[in-house]
Each structure stands twice: as C-alpha cells, then as structure tokens.
mmCIF file with all atom_site columns, C-alpha atoms in Angstrom:
data_model
loop_
_atom_site.group_PDB
_atom_site.id
_atom_site.type_symbol
_atom_site.label_atom_id
_atom_site.label_alt_id
_atom_site.label_comp_id
_atom_site.label_asym_id
_atom_site.label_entity_id
_atom_site.label_seq_id
_atom_site.pdbx_PDB_ins_code
_atom_site.Cartn_x
_atom_site.Cartn_y
_atom_site.Cartn_z
_atom_site.occupancy
_atom_site.B_iso_or_equiv
_atom_site.pdbx_formal_charge
_atom_site.auth_seq_id
_atom_site.auth_comp_id
_atom_site.auth_asym_id
_atom_site.auth_atom_id
_atom_site.pdbx_PDB_model_num
ATOM 1   C CA . GLN A 1 1   ? 16.994 33.084 -94.213  1.00 71.00 ? 1   GLN A CA 1
ATOM 2   C CA . VAL A 1 2   ? 19.276 35.411 -96.143  1.00 74.00 ? 2   VAL A CA 1
ATOM 3   C CA . HIS A 1 3   ? 17.905 38.792 -97.228  1.00 91.00 ? 3   HIS A CA 1
ATOM 4   C CA . LEU A 1 4   ? 19.752 40.355 -100.165 1.00 94.00 ? 4   LEU A CA 1
ATOM 5   C CA . VAL A 1 5   ? 19.787 43.968 -101.377 1.00 95.00 ? 5   VAL A CA 1
ATOM 6   C CA . GLU A 1 6   ? 21.578 44.953 -104.581 1.00 96.00 ? 6   GLU A CA 1
ATOM 7   C CA . SER A 1 7   ? 22.807 48.366 -105.679 1.00 96.00 ? 7   SER A CA 1
ATOM 8   C CA . GLY A 1 8   ? 25.071 49.905 -108.301 1.00 97.00 ? 8   GLY A CA 1
ATOM 9   C CA . GLY A 1 9   ? 23.204 49.344 -111.531 1.00 95.00 ? 9   GLY A CA 1
ATOM 10  C CA . GLY A 1 10  ? 22.737 52.050 -114.124 1.00 97.00 ? 10  GLY A CA 1
ATOM 11  C CA . LEU A 1 11  ? 23.259 53.198 -117.685 1.00 98.00 ? 11  LEU A CA 1
ATOM 12  C CA . VAL A 1 12  ? 26.733 52.986 -119.191 1.00 98.00 ? 12  VAL A CA 1
ATOM 13  C CA . GLN A 1 13  ? 28.214 53.149 -122.673 1.00 98.00 ? 13  GLN A CA 1
ATOM 14  C CA . ALA A 1 14  ? 29.740 50.101 -124.292 1.00 98.00 ? 14  ALA A CA 1
ATOM 15  C CA . GLY A 1 15  ? 33.283 49.616 -123.064 1.00 98.00 ? 15  GLY A CA 1
ATOM 16  C CA . GLY A 1 16  ? 32.494 51.186 -119.719 1.00 98.00 ? 16  GLY A CA 1
ATOM 17  C CA . SER A 1 17  ? 32.457 49.741 -116.221 1.00 98.00 ? 17  SER A CA 1
ATOM 18  C CA . LEU A 1 18  ? 30.098 49.317 -113.297 1.00 98.00 ? 18  LEU A CA 1
ATOM 19  C CA . ARG A 1 19  ? 30.369 47.850 -109.829 1.00 98.00 ? 19  ARG A CA 1
ATOM 20  C CA . LEU A 1 20  ? 27.408 46.065 -108.297 1.00 98.00 ? 20  LEU A CA 1
ATOM 21  C CA . SER A 1 21  ? 27.106 45.493 -104.570 1.00 98.00 ? 21  SER A CA 1
ATOM 22  C CA . CYS A 1 22  ? 24.931 43.124 -102.604 1.00 96.00 ? 22  CYS A CA 1
ATOM 23  C CA . VAL A 1 23  ? 24.456 43.363 -98.856  1.00 95.00 ? 23  VAL A CA 1
ATOM 24  C CA . ALA A 1 24  ? 23.221 40.255 -97.101  1.00 92.00 ? 24  ALA A CA 1
ATOM 25  C CA . SER A 1 25  ? 21.436 40.013 -93.780  1.00 90.00 ? 25  SER A CA 1
ATOM 26  C CA . GLY A 1 26  ? 20.119 37.035 -91.879  1.00 81.00 ? 26  GLY A CA 1
ATOM 27  C CA . GLY A 1 27  ? 21.530 33.545 -92.096  1.00 74.00 ? 27  GLY A CA 1
ATOM 28  C CA . SER A 1 28  ? 25.220 32.725 -92.024  1.00 75.00 ? 28  SER A CA 1
ATOM 29  C CA . PHE A 1 29  ? 26.378 34.777 -94.985  1.00 71.00 ? 29  PHE A CA 1
ATOM 30  C CA . SER A 1 30  ? 30.050 34.103 -94.421  1.00 70.00 ? 30  SER A CA 1
ATOM 31  C CA . ARG A 1 31  ? 29.580 30.370 -94.986  1.00 81.00 ? 31  ARG A CA 1
ATOM 32  C CA . LYS A 1 32  ? 27.411 30.596 -98.109  1.00 87.00 ? 32  LYS A CA 1
ATOM 33  C CA . THR A 1 33  ? 28.431 30.516 -101.746 1.00 93.00 ? 33  THR A CA 1
ATOM 34  C CA . MET A 1 34  ? 27.176 33.827 -103.125 1.00 94.00 ? 34  MET A CA 1
ATOM 35  C CA . GLY A 1 35  ? 26.693 34.811 -106.708 1.00 96.00 ? 35  GLY A CA 1
ATOM 36  C CA . TRP A 1 36  ? 25.154 36.898 -109.439 1.00 98.00 ? 36  TRP A CA 1
ATOM 37  C CA . PHE A 1 37  ? 22.650 35.987 -112.110 1.00 98.00 ? 37  PHE A CA 1
ATOM 38  C CA . ARG A 1 38  ? 21.068 38.134 -114.796 1.00 98.00 ? 38  ARG A CA 1
ATOM 39  C CA . GLN A 1 39  ? 17.907 38.185 -116.845 1.00 98.00 ? 39  GLN A CA 1
ATOM 40  C CA . ALA A 1 40  ? 17.530 40.028 -120.114 1.00 97.00 ? 40  ALA A CA 1
ATOM 41  C CA . PRO A 1 41  ? 14.094 40.845 -121.580 1.00 93.00 ? 41  PRO A CA 1
ATOM 42  C CA . GLY A 1 42  ? 12.505 37.765 -123.087 1.00 95.00 ? 42  GLY A CA 1
ATOM 43  C CA . LYS A 1 43  ? 15.235 35.467 -121.801 1.00 97.00 ? 43  LYS A CA 1
ATOM 44  C CA . GLU A 1 44  ? 15.632 33.103 -118.895 1.00 97.00 ? 44  GLU A CA 1
ATOM 45  C CA . ARG A 1 45  ? 17.662 34.030 -115.848 1.00 97.00 ? 45  ARG A CA 1
ATOM 46  C CA . GLU A 1 46  ? 21.263 32.944 -116.341 1.00 97.00 ? 46  GLU A CA 1
ATOM 47  C CA . PHE A 1 47  ? 24.275 32.385 -114.133 1.00 98.00 ? 47  PHE A CA 1
ATOM 48  C CA . VAL A 1 48  ? 26.960 35.078 -114.215 1.00 98.00 ? 48  VAL A CA 1
ATOM 49  C CA . ALA A 1 49  ? 29.426 34.434 -111.383 1.00 98.00 ? 49  ALA A CA 1
ATOM 50  C CA . ALA A 1 50  ? 29.796 32.896 -107.932 1.00 97.00 ? 50  ALA A CA 1
ATOM 51  C CA . ILE A 1 51  ? 32.257 32.876 -105.068 1.00 96.00 ? 51  ILE A CA 1
ATOM 52  C CA . ASN A 1 52  ? 32.423 30.367 -102.254 1.00 93.00 ? 52  ASN A CA 1
ATOM 53  C CA . TRP A 1 53  ? 33.193 31.179 -98.662  1.00 82.00 ? 53  TRP A CA 1
ATOM 54  C CA . SER A 1 54  ? 36.487 29.354 -98.337  1.00 75.00 ? 54  SER A CA 1
ATOM 55  C CA . PRO A 1 55  ? 38.947 29.605 -99.968  1.00 74.00 ? 55  PRO A CA 1
ATOM 56  C CA . PHE A 1 56  ? 37.088 32.249 -102.028 1.00 83.00 ? 56  PHE A CA 1
ATOM 57  C CA . SER A 1 57  ? 37.153 30.222 -105.225 1.00 93.00 ? 57  SER A CA 1
ATOM 58  C CA . THR A 1 58  ? 35.404 31.980 -108.080 1.00 96.00 ? 58  THR A CA 1
ATOM 59  C CA . PHE A 1 59  ? 33.315 30.724 -110.975 1.00 97.00 ? 59  PHE A CA 1
ATOM 60  C CA . TYR A 1 60  ? 32.234 32.572 -114.121 1.00 97.00 ? 60  TYR A CA 1
ATOM 61  C CA . ALA A 1 61  ? 30.029 32.139 -117.131 1.00 97.00 ? 61  ALA A CA 1
ATOM 62  C CA . ASP A 1 62  ? 32.071 31.945 -120.311 1.00 98.00 ? 62  ASP A CA 1
ATOM 63  C CA . SER A 1 63  ? 30.378 35.081 -121.618 1.00 98.00 ? 63  SER A CA 1
ATOM 64  C CA . VAL A 1 64  ? 31.818 37.245 -118.824 1.00 98.00 ? 64  VAL A CA 1
ATOM 65  C CA . LYS A 1 65  ? 35.126 35.524 -118.092 1.00 98.00 ? 65  LYS A CA 1
ATOM 66  C CA . GLY A 1 66  ? 37.998 37.997 -118.220 1.00 98.00 ? 66  GLY A CA 1
ATOM 67  C CA . ARG A 1 67  ? 35.662 41.012 -118.026 1.00 98.00 ? 67  ARG A CA 1
ATOM 68  C CA . PHE A 1 68  ? 33.785 40.538 -114.741 1.00 98.00 ? 68  PHE A CA 1
ATOM 69  C CA . THR A 1 69  ? 35.256 39.986 -111.279 1.00 98.00 ? 69  THR A CA 1
ATOM 70  C CA . ILE A 1 70  ? 33.337 38.740 -108.262 1.00 97.00 ? 70  ILE A CA 1
ATOM 71  C CA . SER A 1 71  ? 34.589 39.308 -104.733 1.00 96.00 ? 71  SER A CA 1
ATOM 72  C CA . ARG A 1 72  ? 33.247 39.330 -101.202 1.00 94.00 ? 72  ARG A CA 1
ATOM 73  C CA . ASP A 1 73  ? 33.836 40.972 -97.845  1.00 92.00 ? 73  ASP A CA 1
ATOM 74  C CA . ASN A 1 74  ? 32.489 38.734 -95.129  1.00 89.00 ? 74  ASN A CA 1
ATOM 75  C CA . ALA A 1 75  ? 33.093 41.377 -92.450  1.00 89.00 ? 75  ALA A CA 1
ATOM 76  C CA . ARG A 1 76  ? 30.678 43.652 -94.326  1.00 91.00 ? 76  ARG A CA 1
ATOM 77  C CA . ASN A 1 77  ? 28.330 40.855 -95.443  1.00 90.00 ? 77  ASN A CA 1
ATOM 78  C CA . THR A 1 78  ? 28.795 42.158 -98.968  1.00 93.00 ? 78  THR A CA 1
ATOM 79  C CA . VAL A 1 79  ? 29.488 40.609 -102.350 1.00 95.00 ? 79  VAL A CA 1
ATOM 80  C CA . TYR A 1 80  ? 30.616 42.659 -105.330 1.00 97.00 ? 80  TYR A CA 1
ATOM 81  C CA . LEU A 1 81  ? 30.605 42.300 -109.091 1.00 98.00 ? 81  LEU A CA 1
ATOM 82  C CA . VAL A 1 82  ? 32.973 44.546 -111.025 1.00 98.00 ? 82  VAL A CA 1
ATOM 83  C CA . MET A 1 83  ? 32.005 44.623 -114.674 1.00 98.00 ? 83  MET A CA 1
ATOM 84  C CA . ASN A 1 84  ? 34.521 45.934 -117.204 1.00 98.00 ? 84  ASN A CA 1
ATOM 85  C CA . SER A 1 85  ? 34.436 46.192 -120.989 1.00 98.00 ? 85  SER A CA 1
ATOM 86  C CA . LEU A 1 86  ? 30.661 46.117 -120.898 1.00 98.00 ? 86  LEU A CA 1
ATOM 87  C CA . LYS A 1 87  ? 28.775 45.175 -124.045 1.00 98.00 ? 87  LYS A CA 1
ATOM 88  C CA . PRO A 1 88  ? 25.176 45.883 -125.086 1.00 97.00 ? 88  PRO A CA 1
ATOM 89  C CA . GLU A 1 89  ? 24.448 42.174 -124.645 1.00 97.00 ? 89  GLU A CA 1
ATOM 90  C CA . ASP A 1 90  ? 25.259 42.556 -120.931 1.00 98.00 ? 90  ASP A CA 1
ATOM 91  C CA . THR A 1 91  ? 22.073 44.601 -120.575 1.00 98.00 ? 91  THR A CA 1
ATOM 92  C CA . ALA A 1 92  ? 19.852 42.832 -118.044 1.00 98.00 ? 92  ALA A CA 1
ATOM 93  C CA . VAL A 1 93  ? 18.472 42.899 -114.536 1.00 98.00 ? 93  VAL A CA 1
ATOM 94  C CA . TYR A 1 94  ? 21.230 41.582 -112.301 1.00 98.00 ? 94  TYR A CA 1
ATOM 95  C CA . TYR A 1 95  ? 20.240 39.547 -109.252 1.00 98.00 ? 95  TYR A CA 1
ATOM 96  C CA . CYS A 1 96  ? 22.309 38.747 -106.221 1.00 97.00 ? 96  CYS A CA 1
ATOM 97  C CA . ALA A 1 97  ? 21.939 35.112 -105.225 1.00 96.00 ? 97  ALA A CA 1
ATOM 98  C CA . GLY A 1 98  ? 22.544 33.371 -101.929 1.00 92.00 ? 98  GLY A CA 1
ATOM 99  C CA . ASP A 1 99  ? 23.586 29.785 -101.268 1.00 90.00 ? 99  ASP A CA 1
ATOM 100 C CA . VAL A 1 100 ? 24.339 29.185 -104.936 1.00 93.00 ? 100 VAL A CA 1
ATOM 101 C CA . ASP A 1 101 ? 24.505 25.629 -106.242 1.00 94.00 ? 101 ASP A CA 1
ATOM 102 C CA . VAL A 1 102 ? 27.446 26.241 -108.547 1.00 93.00 ? 102 VAL A CA 1
ATOM 103 C CA . ARG A 1 103 ? 27.387 22.801 -110.130 1.00 95.00 ? 103 ARG A CA 1
ATOM 104 C CA . ASN A 1 104 ? 23.776 23.199 -111.262 1.00 94.00 ? 104 ASN A CA 1
ATOM 105 C CA . ARG A 1 105 ? 23.924 26.999 -111.477 1.00 94.00 ? 105 ARG A CA 1
ATOM 106 C CA . LYS A 1 106 ? 20.853 27.468 -109.314 1.00 94.00 ? 106 LYS A CA 1
ATOM 107 C CA . SER A 1 107 ? 19.823 29.365 -106.232 1.00 93.00 ? 107 SER A CA 1
ATOM 108 C CA . ASP A 1 108 ? 16.730 29.664 -104.055 1.00 88.00 ? 108 ASP A CA 1
ATOM 109 C CA . TYR A 1 109 ? 17.564 33.051 -102.540 1.00 91.00 ? 109 TYR A CA 1
ATOM 110 C CA . TRP A 1 110 ? 17.321 36.247 -104.572 1.00 94.00 ? 110 TRP A CA 1
ATOM 111 C CA . GLY A 1 111 ? 17.588 39.976 -104.184 1.00 95.00 ? 111 GLY A CA 1
ATOM 112 C CA . GLN A 1 112 ? 15.160 42.334 -105.879 1.00 96.00 ? 112 GLN A CA 1
ATOM 113 C CA . GLY A 1 113 ? 17.502 42.966 -108.806 1.00 97.00 ? 113 GLY A CA 1
ATOM 114 C CA . THR A 1 114 ? 19.259 46.010 -110.224 1.00 97.00 ? 114 THR A CA 1
ATOM 115 C CA . GLN A 1 115 ? 19.037 47.158 -113.841 1.00 98.00 ? 115 GLN A CA 1
ATOM 116 C CA . VAL A 1 116 ? 22.180 47.388 -115.948 1.00 98.00 ? 116 VAL A CA 1
ATOM 117 C CA . THR A 1 117 ? 21.819 49.007 -119.357 1.00 98.00 ? 117 THR A CA 1
ATOM 118 C CA . VAL A 1 118 ? 24.718 49.186 -121.799 1.00 98.00 ? 118 VAL A CA 1
ATOM 119 C CA . SER A 1 119 ? 24.263 51.510 -124.762 1.00 97.00 ? 119 SER A CA 1
ATOM 120 C CA . SER A 1 120 ? 26.059 50.972 -128.048 1.00 94.00 ? 120 SER A CA 1
#
C-alpha cells in the first residue's frame, strides 16, 4: 500500500506561487497514476491534477489549467504541484492521491493534506 506525505503548503498573497511535494513509499509508485485533490471549508474534495506513469500524460481541472503544473520524479518517488497565479479561491487543504482513477476523478489512497491559504 502506498504511503503519501505532502509538504510545501503555506500562506501566500494572491498572484503568488507555491510548490507542493508528495513523497510516496510502499507499493509500486512508479507505475501508479498520481495526483492532487483539494478540499475547501464546507466543500467536497475536488480533483485538481493527475499524472500517469507512462508517458507522463497530465490532466487538470478547468479551474487550474494554465496556472498549475503537475510533474513527477519516479527516481525520488515524488510528485510535485507548482501553483502559479494563485487566487483566494485556491485556498484549501491539498491532498496527494495515489492510484488515481482519472476518468472518474477518484482515489482510495490519500496523504494527510497540506494547507494552502491565498490572501487577497
């Protein structure tokens, strides 16, 4: 089973940038589609981005397309999310997700989450 640990969240002003990291252990990380979801207060968890293991195809929610970039380093068992041009509505707890079902935008494997707060 994959164990996921996120880092890199914090407080940033609107228009700023952050980079989230997620280190995976256990399981065959390099052959899993990995991704990021987020959950804002009072809202359901929503899909943000995903990247498969070959040929590193990427998928994004419309709300973040063009601003966020997902990437992965299989040698380091790490997946990244670079977030640019952040908006207050991006404020949420961001969760790393393992073995993402991109079609249905679901996952059964989660990290503990990292808080991202964007001030206006």
